[in-house]
Coordinates of C-alpha atoms and ligand atoms in Angstrom, one line a residue:
Chain A
M651 CA -1.0 64.0 8.0
T652 CA -2.9 66.3 10.3
V653 CA -0.2 66.5 12.9
K654 CA 2.3 67.4 10.1
R655 CA 0.2 70.2 8.8
I656 CA -0.7 71.6 12.1
A657 CA 2.9 71.5 13.3
F658 CA 3.8 73.5 10.2
V659 CA 1.0 76.0 10.4
Q660 CA 1.8 76.6 14.0
E661 CA 5.3 77.6 12.9
L662 CA 4.0 79.8 10.2
L663 CA 1.6 81.6 12.5
K664 CA 4.3 82.2 15.0
F665 CA 6.4 83.8 12.3
M666 CA 3.6 86.1 11.5
G667 CA 3.1 87.0 15.1
L668 CA -0.1 85.0 15.6
E669 CA 1.1 82.2 17.8
G670 CA -0.9 80.3 20.3
R671 CA -4.2 80.4 18.5
L672 CA -4.1 76.9 17.0
H673 CA -4.0 73.7 18.9
L674 CA -4.2 70.0 18.1
E675 CA -5.1 67.3 20.6
W676 CA -6.0 63.6 20.0
I677 CA -9.2 62.8 21.9
S678 CA -11.1 59.5 21.5
S679 CA -14.9 59.4 21.6
A680 CA -14.5 57.6 25.0
E681 CA -12.6 60.5 26.5
A682 CA -15.5 62.8 27.4
Q683 CA -13.7 64.3 30.3
K684 CA -10.5 65.0 28.4
Y685 CA -12.6 66.7 25.7
V686 CA -14.2 69.0 28.3
D687 CA -10.9 69.8 29.9
V688 CA -9.1 70.6 26.6
V689 CA -11.9 72.8 25.3
T690 CA -12.3 74.7 28.5
K691 CA -8.5 75.2 28.8
F692 CA -8.2 76.4 25.3
T693 CA -11.3 78.7 25.5
E694 CA -9.8 80.3 28.6
K695 CA -6.4 80.7 27.0
I696 CA -7.9 82.4 23.9
R697 CA -10.1 84.6 26.0
N698 CA -7.1 85.7 28.0
M699 CA -5.2 86.5 24.7
G700 CA -8.0 88.8 23.6
P701 CA -9.6 89.2 20.2
N702 CA -7.7 88.3 17.0
P703 CA -5.6 91.4 16.1
L704 CA -6.3 90.8 12.4
R705 CA -9.9 91.6 13.0
A706 CA -9.1 95.1 14.2
I707 CA -6.8 95.6 11.2
N708 CA -9.5 94.4 8.8
E709 CA -12.2 96.6 10.4
M710 CA -9.9 99.6 10.2
K711 CA -9.3 98.8 6.5
K712 CA -13.1 98.5 5.8
A713 CA -13.7 101.8 7.6
G714 CA -11.1 103.3 5.2
Chain B
M209 CA 7.7 72.3 -32.0
D210 CA 8.7 75.9 -32.2
C211 CA 9.0 78.1 -29.1
E212 CA 10.1 81.7 -29.4
F213 CA 9.8 84.8 -27.3
V214 CA 8.6 88.1 -28.6
P215 CA 9.2 91.4 -26.7
S216 CA 6.3 93.8 -26.9
V217 CA 4.5 96.5 -25.0
C218 CA 1.4 96.0 -22.9
S219 CA -1.6 97.6 -24.6
Y220 CA -3.9 97.8 -21.6
C221 CA -3.0 101.1 -20.2
G222 CA -0.8 104.2 -20.7
T223 CA 2.0 102.9 -18.5
G224 CA 3.3 100.8 -21.4
C225 CA 5.0 98.0 -19.5
G226 CA 7.4 95.7 -21.5
V227 CA 6.1 92.2 -21.9
L228 CA 7.4 89.0 -23.4
F229 CA 5.1 86.7 -25.3
E230 CA 5.8 83.0 -25.2
V231 CA 4.9 81.9 -28.7
I232 CA 4.5 78.1 -29.2
D233 CA 3.9 77.0 -32.8
G234 CA 2.8 80.5 -33.8
R235 CA 0.3 80.9 -31.0
I236 CA 0.8 83.1 -27.9
N237 CA 0.6 80.9 -24.9
R238 CA 1.8 82.9 -22.0
T239 CA 2.8 86.5 -21.1
L240 CA 5.9 87.2 -19.0
P241 CA 7.2 90.6 -17.8
L242 CA 10.2 91.8 -19.8
K243 CA 12.9 92.0 -17.1
S244 CA 15.2 94.4 -18.9
H245 CA 12.4 96.9 -19.7
P246 CA 13.1 100.3 -18.1
V247 CA 9.4 101.0 -17.4
N248 CA 8.3 98.0 -15.4
Q249 CA 11.6 96.3 -14.5
G250 CA 10.2 92.8 -14.6
K251 CA 6.9 93.5 -13.0
L252 CA 3.3 93.6 -14.4
C253 CA -0.2 94.2 -13.1
I254 CA -2.9 91.6 -13.5
K255 CA -3.9 92.9 -16.9
G256 CA -0.5 92.6 -18.3
W257 CA 0.0 89.1 -17.0
N258 CA -3.2 88.0 -18.9
L259 CA -2.5 89.9 -22.2
H260 CA -2.4 86.6 -24.2
E261 CA -6.0 85.9 -23.2
Y262 CA -7.7 88.6 -25.3
I263 CA -5.4 87.9 -28.2
N264 CA -6.6 84.3 -28.3
S265 CA -10.2 85.1 -27.3
Y266 CA -12.9 83.7 -29.6
M267 CA -14.9 86.8 -28.9
R268 CA -12.2 89.0 -30.5
L269 CA -13.4 91.2 -33.3
K270 CA -11.5 90.3 -36.5
G271 CA -13.4 92.5 -39.0
P272 CA -15.9 95.2 -39.3
L273 CA -19.5 94.5 -38.3
V274 CA -22.5 96.7 -38.9
R275 CA -25.7 96.5 -36.9
E276 CA -28.7 96.0 -39.1
N277 CA -32.2 95.5 -37.7
G278 CA -30.6 94.8 -34.3
R279 CA -28.2 92.2 -35.6
L280 CA -24.5 92.5 -36.2
E281 CA -23.7 91.6 -39.8
K282 CA -20.3 91.2 -41.4
A283 CA -19.4 94.2 -43.6
T284 CA -16.6 95.6 -45.6
W285 CA -14.5 98.5 -44.3
D286 CA -16.1 100.8 -46.9
E287 CA -19.6 99.9 -45.9
A288 CA -18.8 100.2 -42.2
V289 CA -17.1 103.6 -42.5
N290 CA -19.7 105.0 -44.7
Q291 CA -22.5 103.8 -42.4
A292 CA -20.8 105.4 -39.4
A293 CA -20.2 108.7 -41.3
R294 CA -23.8 108.8 -42.4
R295 CA -25.2 108.3 -38.9
F296 CA -22.7 110.7 -37.2
T297 CA -23.7 113.4 -39.8
R298 CA -27.3 112.8 -39.0
I299 CA -26.9 113.0 -35.3
K300 CA -24.8 116.1 -35.6
E301 CA -27.5 117.8 -37.8
E302 CA -30.4 116.8 -35.6
H303 CA -28.9 117.3 -32.1
G304 CA -25.8 119.4 -32.6
P305 CA -22.1 118.5 -32.3
D306 CA -22.1 118.4 -28.5
S307 CA -24.4 115.4 -28.6
I308 CA -21.3 113.4 -29.6
G309 CA -18.4 112.5 -27.4
V310 CA -15.2 110.6 -28.2
L311 CA -13.3 108.4 -25.8
V312 CA -9.8 107.3 -27.0
S313 CA -7.7 104.6 -25.8
A314 CA -4.2 103.7 -24.6
K315 CA -4.3 100.8 -26.9
I316 CA -3.6 103.0 -29.9
T317 CA -0.5 105.1 -30.6
N318 CA 0.1 108.7 -29.7
E319 CA -0.3 109.8 -33.3
E320 CA -3.7 108.0 -33.6
N321 CA -4.8 109.6 -30.4
Y322 CA -3.8 113.0 -31.8
L323 CA -5.8 112.3 -34.9
A324 CA -8.8 111.3 -32.9
Q325 CA -8.9 114.6 -30.9
K326 CA -8.3 116.5 -34.1
F327 CA -11.2 114.6 -35.7
T328 CA -13.4 115.3 -32.7
R329 CA -12.6 119.0 -32.5
A330 CA -12.2 119.9 -36.2
V331 CA -14.6 117.5 -38.0
I332 CA -17.3 116.8 -35.4
G333 CA -16.9 120.2 -33.8
T334 CA -17.0 119.4 -30.1
N335 CA -14.6 119.5 -27.2
N336 CA -16.1 116.2 -25.8
V337 CA -12.9 114.1 -26.1
D338 CA -11.3 112.2 -23.3
H339 CA -8.7 109.5 -22.8
C340 CA -8.6 106.4 -20.5
A341 CA -5.2 107.4 -19.2
R342 CA -6.9 110.3 -17.4
L343 CA -9.0 107.9 -15.3
Chain C
M335 CA 32.2 78.8 -26.2
D336 CA 31.8 75.2 -25.1
M337 CA 28.3 75.8 -24.2
V338 CA 27.3 76.5 -27.8
K339 CA 29.1 73.4 -29.0
A340 CA 27.4 71.2 -26.4
A341 CA 24.0 72.6 -27.2
K342 CA 24.6 72.2 -30.9
E343 CA 25.5 68.6 -30.3
L344 CA 22.4 67.9 -28.3
L345 CA 20.3 69.2 -31.2
L346 CA 22.3 67.7 -34.1
Q347 CA 22.5 64.2 -32.5
D348 CA 18.7 64.4 -31.9
K349 CA 19.2 64.1 -28.1
V350 CA 16.7 67.0 -27.8
D351 CA 14.1 68.4 -30.0
I352 CA 14.3 71.9 -28.6
F353 CA 16.9 73.7 -26.5
L354 CA 15.8 76.4 -24.1
G355 CA 18.4 79.1 -23.5
Y356 CA 18.7 82.8 -23.9
R357 CA 19.6 85.2 -26.8
K358 CA 19.7 88.9 -27.3
L359 CA 16.8 90.4 -29.3
D360 CA 16.3 94.2 -29.7
G361 CA 18.8 94.7 -26.9
H362 CA 17.0 92.5 -24.4
Q363 CA 18.3 89.2 -23.2
I364 CA 15.3 86.9 -23.5
P365 CA 14.6 83.2 -23.5
H366 CA 14.5 81.3 -26.8
G367 CA 13.8 77.8 -28.0
F368 CA 16.6 76.8 -30.3
T369 CA 15.8 74.0 -32.8
K370 CA 17.7 71.8 -35.2
A371 CA 16.3 73.6 -38.2
H372 CA 18.0 76.8 -37.1
V373 CA 20.9 75.3 -35.3
D374 CA 23.3 78.2 -36.2
D375 CA 21.1 80.5 -34.1
L376 CA 22.9 78.9 -31.2
D377 CA 25.9 81.1 -31.9
Q378 CA 23.9 83.8 -30.3
L379 CA 23.3 81.7 -27.1
E380 CA 23.7 83.8 -24.0
I381 CA 23.6 82.9 -20.3
S382 CA 21.7 86.1 -19.6
L383 CA 21.8 88.0 -16.4
N384 CA 18.0 88.2 -16.4
R385 CA 16.5 84.9 -15.3
Y386 CA 13.2 83.7 -16.6
P387 CA 11.4 80.5 -15.5
L388 CA 12.8 78.2 -18.2
E389 CA 11.5 75.2 -16.3
K390 CA 8.0 76.6 -16.5
I391 CA 8.4 77.1 -20.2
A392 CA 9.5 73.5 -20.5
C393 CA 6.3 72.4 -18.7
D394 CA 4.3 74.4 -21.2
L395 CA 6.0 72.6 -24.0
A396 CA 5.7 69.2 -22.3
Q397 CA 2.0 69.8 -21.9
K398 CA 1.5 70.3 -25.6
D399 CA 3.7 67.3 -26.5
P400 CA 4.5 65.0 -23.6
A401 CA 7.1 63.1 -25.7
L402 CA 9.1 66.2 -26.6
K403 CA 12.7 66.0 -25.6
I404 CA 13.8 69.3 -24.1
G405 CA 17.3 70.7 -23.4
I406 CA 17.6 73.4 -20.8
L407 CA 20.3 75.8 -19.9
A408 CA 20.3 75.2 -16.2
R409 CA 21.5 77.3 -13.3
D410 CA 21.5 75.9 -9.8
C411 CA 17.9 77.1 -9.2
S412 CA 16.8 75.5 -12.4
Q413 CA 18.3 72.2 -11.3
R414 CA 16.3 72.5 -8.0
A415 CA 13.2 73.4 -9.9
L416 CA 13.6 70.5 -12.3
N417 CA 14.1 68.0 -9.4
L418 CA 10.9 69.3 -7.9
L419 CA 9.0 69.1 -11.1
Y420 CA 10.2 65.5 -11.6
T421 CA 9.0 64.7 -8.1
W422 CA 5.6 66.1 -8.9
D423 CA 5.3 64.3 -12.3
Q424 CA 5.2 67.6 -14.2
L425 CA 8.2 66.7 -16.3
N426 CA 9.7 63.4 -17.2
P427 CA 13.4 63.3 -16.3
E428 CA 14.0 61.0 -19.3
N429 CA 12.9 63.8 -21.6
I430 CA 15.1 66.5 -20.1
E431 CA 18.7 67.2 -20.8
T432 CA 20.5 70.0 -18.9
L433 CA 23.6 72.0 -19.7
T434 CA 24.7 73.4 -16.4
V435 CA 26.1 76.9 -16.2
N436 CA 28.4 78.5 -13.7
C437 CA 25.9 80.0 -11.3
C438 CA 26.0 80.7 -7.6
P439 CA 29.6 81.2 -6.4
S440 CA 31.0 78.4 -4.1
P441 CA 34.4 77.5 -2.9
L442 CA 34.9 75.8 -6.2
S443 CA 33.8 78.7 -8.4
T444 CA 34.1 82.3 -7.5
H445 CA 32.4 83.6 -10.6
G446 CA 28.7 83.4 -11.2
D447 CA 26.3 84.5 -13.8
C448 CA 23.2 85.6 -11.9
S449 CA 21.3 88.7 -11.2
Y450 CA 20.9 87.5 -7.7
L451 CA 24.5 87.8 -6.6
T452 CA 24.0 91.4 -5.5
P453 CA 21.6 91.6 -2.6
K454 CA 18.5 93.7 -3.0
P455 CA 18.8 97.1 -1.2
T456 CA 16.2 97.6 1.5
G457 CA 15.1 101.2 2.0
D458 CA 15.1 103.0 5.4
Y459 CA 11.3 103.0 5.7
K460 CA 11.0 99.4 4.9
K461 CA 13.7 98.7 7.5
A462 CA 11.8 100.6 10.2
H463 CA 8.3 99.4 9.4
G464 CA 8.5 96.4 7.1
V465 CA 10.6 93.3 6.5
D466 CA 14.2 93.5 5.3
Y467 CA 14.7 91.5 2.1
N468 CA 18.0 90.2 3.4
D469 CA 17.1 89.4 6.9
S470 CA 17.3 85.8 7.9
P471 CA 14.0 84.3 9.1
K472 CA 15.7 83.2 12.4
D473 CA 17.0 86.7 13.1
F474 CA 13.6 88.2 12.3
L475 CA 12.0 85.9 14.8
A476 CA 14.6 86.6 17.4
N477 CA 14.6 90.3 17.1
H478 CA 11.0 91.2 17.0
D479 CA 8.2 90.3 19.4
S480 CA 4.9 88.9 18.1
G481 CA 3.0 92.1 17.8
E482 CA 5.8 93.7 15.9
R483 CA 6.1 90.6 13.6
L484 CA 2.5 90.9 12.8
S485 CA 2.5 94.6 12.1
R486 CA 5.6 94.4 10.0
W487 CA 4.1 91.6 7.8
M488 CA 0.8 93.3 7.6
Y489 CA 2.6 96.5 6.4
E490 CA 4.1 94.4 3.6
F491 CA 1.0 92.4 2.7
Q492 CA -1.3 95.4 2.5
K493 CA 0.7 96.7 -0.4
C494 CA -0.3 93.7 -2.5
I495 CA -2.0 94.7 -5.8
K496 CA -3.1 91.1 -6.4
C497 CA -1.4 90.8 -9.7
Y498 CA -0.8 87.1 -9.2
G499 CA 2.7 87.7 -10.5
C500 CA 4.3 85.7 -7.7
R501 CA 2.2 82.7 -8.7
N502 CA 2.5 83.2 -12.5
V503 CA 6.2 83.4 -12.6
C504 CA 6.9 80.7 -10.1
P505 CA 8.4 77.5 -11.7
V506 CA 6.8 75.3 -9.1
C507 CA 3.2 76.8 -9.2
F508 CA 1.7 74.5 -11.8
C509 CA -1.8 73.7 -10.4
K510 CA -4.6 73.5 -13.0
E511 CA -6.9 75.1 -10.4
C512 CA -5.3 77.5 -8.1
S513 CA -6.5 78.0 -4.6
L514 CA -5.8 81.7 -4.9
E515 CA -8.6 81.9 -7.5
H516 CA -11.0 79.9 -5.3
P517 CA -13.9 82.3 -4.5
N518 CA -14.4 80.7 -1.0
L519 CA -10.8 81.4 -0.1
V520 CA -9.9 84.6 -1.9
E521 CA -12.8 86.8 -2.9
P522 CA -12.6 87.6 -6.6
G523 CA -12.4 91.1 -7.9
V524 CA -11.7 92.6 -4.5
L525 CA -8.9 95.0 -3.8
P526 CA -6.9 95.5 -1.7
A527 CA -6.2 91.8 -1.5
E528 CA -7.5 90.0 1.6
V529 CA -4.6 90.0 3.9
P530 CA -3.0 88.0 5.2
I531 CA -5.0 85.1 3.9
F532 CA -3.9 85.5 0.3
H533 CA -0.2 85.4 1.3
L534 CA -0.6 82.7 3.9
I535 CA -2.3 80.4 1.4
R536 CA 0.6 80.8 -1.0
A537 CA 3.1 80.5 1.8
T538 CA 1.5 77.2 2.9
H539 CA 1.6 75.8 -0.6
M540 CA 5.2 76.7 -0.9
A541 CA 6.1 74.6 2.1
G542 CA 8.0 71.6 0.8
R543 CA 7.8 73.1 -2.7
C544 CA 9.6 76.5 -3.0
I545 CA 13.1 76.0 -4.4
D546 CA 14.2 79.5 -3.4
C547 CA 14.8 80.9 -6.8
G548 CA 13.5 84.4 -5.9
L549 CA 11.7 85.0 -9.1
C550 CA 8.5 85.8 -7.2
E551 CA 10.2 88.5 -5.2
D552 CA 11.6 89.9 -8.4
A553 CA 8.2 90.0 -10.0
C554 CA 6.4 91.6 -7.1
P555 CA 5.4 95.2 -8.0
A556 CA 4.7 95.8 -4.3
H557 CA 8.2 94.9 -3.2
I558 CA 7.0 92.3 -0.7
P559 CA 9.9 90.1 0.6
L560 CA 8.3 86.9 -0.6
R561 CA 11.5 85.0 -0.9
M562 CA 12.3 85.6 2.7
L563 CA 8.8 84.5 3.7
Y564 CA 9.1 81.2 1.8
R565 CA 12.5 80.8 3.2
E566 CA 11.1 80.8 6.7
V567 CA 8.4 78.4 5.6
N568 CA 11.0 76.0 4.3
D569 CA 13.2 76.4 7.3
A570 CA 10.2 75.1 9.3
V571 CA 9.9 72.2 6.8
S572 CA 13.5 71.3 7.1
D573 CA 13.5 71.7 10.9
I574 CA 10.4 69.5 11.4
F575 CA 10.8 67.0 8.6
G576 CA 14.4 67.3 7.4
Y577 CA 13.2 67.9 3.9
V578 CA 14.7 70.4 1.4
P579 CA 12.6 70.9 -1.7
G580 CA 14.5 70.3 -5.0
D581 CA 17.5 68.9 -3.3
H582 CA 16.9 65.6 -4.9
I583 CA 14.0 63.6 -6.3
E584 CA 12.1 62.9 -3.2
K585 CA 8.4 63.4 -2.3
S586 CA 7.4 66.2 0.0
P587 CA 6.4 65.1 3.5
F588 CA 3.0 66.8 2.9
S589 CA 2.2 64.5 0.0
I590 CA 3.1 61.2 1.7
I591 CA 0.4 59.7 3.9
G592 CA 1.8 58.1 7.0
K593 CA 4.8 58.7 9.1
T594 CA 7.9 60.3 7.6
V595 CA 8.9 61.6 11.1
E596 CA 7.5 60.9 14.5
L597 CA 5.5 63.9 15.6
T598 CA 3.3 64.5 18.6
P599 CA 0.9 67.4 18.9
A600 CA 2.6 70.2 20.8
P601 CA 1.3 70.8 24.3
M602 CA -0.9 73.8 25.0
D603 CA 1.2 76.5 26.7
V604 CA -1.1 78.8 28.7
Ligands
SF4_503 S1 0.9 95.7 -17.2 FE1 -0.6 96.9 -16.2 S2 0.4 98.8 -15.6 FE2 1.6 97.8 -17.2 S3 0.9 98.7 -19.1 FE3 -0.2 96.8 -18.8 S4 -2.1 97.4 -17.8 FE4 -0.6 99.1 -17.6
SF4_504 S1 11.3 81.6 -4.7 FE1 9.3 82.2 -5.3 S2 9.2 81.8 -7.5 FE2 10.9 80.7 -6.7 S3 10.1 78.6 -6.2 FE3 9.9 79.9 -4.4 S4 7.9 80.7 -4.5 FE4 8.4 80.0 -6.5
SF4_505 S1 -0.5 79.1 -5.2 FE1 -0.9 77.1 -4.5 S2 -2.7 76.4 -5.7 FE2 -1.9 78.2 -6.7 S3 -0.6 77.3 -8.3 FE3 0.7 77.8 -6.5 S4 0.8 75.9 -5.4 FE4 -0.9 75.7 -6.8
SF4_506 S1 3.4 89.5 -6.8 FE1 3.3 90.8 -5.0 S2 1.6 92.2 -5.5 FE2 1.5 90.6 -7.0 S3 0.0 89.1 -6.0 FE3 2.0 88.4 -5.4 S4 2.4 89.4 -3.4 FE4 0.7 90.5 -4.4

């Protein structure tokens, strides 16, 4: 179920111009190293992409 | 089971959107926008979409009530109107006509609104009259 | 008109208790529930250029009396909506009779009775800054980069007046408790609507559900191209799962636990 939903939401976000910010990975509780690798890689990726553009839009809206 | 549709006009604001009531067995069950209405062309705001709720609300006022000793009691129209007239007269005598203001509503007709401002100006004697469509 | 005769027969032979069609009242073409007691009213039966969600009305009736047999004047979109409502157990197909009308044109029929046959005009400003009603989702994706896609959709969404009309008119939005009214997801009483979350929630729910009737777009006072958005959503569903909502009576991939298709999580592209 999860993989279906994530695959769909990834498509939807891409359509809205927010791609790349959602990722799914199967990691078992025995795969500590994989967990570290995936989280590090993803954190780096997001950091390189910069802050969520929606945030700026919403702040602008709040400021009026 | 009967199901019919009754075109009407939204009474919430001065825009006057066309609505369509879904009436099932004599009870309004849903409001739809009237698609062929020139004013709203099949669109409504959130108030119009929920028109049926106040019609069926148990809190709806169905007859005149008069507050006596802090409690609302059922009354006849004559009692209620006389009571209101007596109190308005007293307020006007004690505090002057400008102590009274009248707010009229988009839920009544043009003619009724006209009457209300006439009543305010000619009978009460104040220019304190306003309408929700000016908001 | 054969239609009138067929509808009369349905009522007179007690095949249905009520027939949902259209008639003209005070100059407006509006829906009406015809009954056996007033069967001659059916002489005024119209197909109506204005479409209303007759299937939703049928659900209202079925909720009051689950055994009620309902006849419906059905266009192509009504058929799809009915299939979907059968799938989700909102209507019992055994209690529904349809009379199909000549609707969307096809190689077999060049004439159609639908307000949707003329495409909606998109203004110049909308073309430059927003989303064209008539654009295909694939072209939209191909012709605009991600920043532009975001800004165009945000331009559209920010106009939302949160009338809930898109949900209220939708024949397949039947939930007793709607997520769009859940205070944790959409803050109540706040305007402008929280964007894009309001619209993304609805778009997500329309995945595997929207039957592309376009009533939501018609009802949107803010002229947001909702139909186009839900088209994209269902393009994704049909690309990934091969499922087309309302095509026939088949459960949505999102309501079946287990594998309908083999999927593996997409790799992270850095
Ligand atoms: S639907 Fe809204 S805008 Fe239209 S008349 Fe009613 S309150 Fe006014
Ligand atoms: S097009 Fe709009 S109204 Fe029609 S089924 Fe899809 S979401 Fe609902
Ligand atoms: S928006 Fe979602 S939760 Fe609300 S009625 Fe439609 S499908 Fe149900
Ligand atoms: S119909 Fe349009 S304006 Fe109304 S809630 Fe839906 S998207 Fe917003």
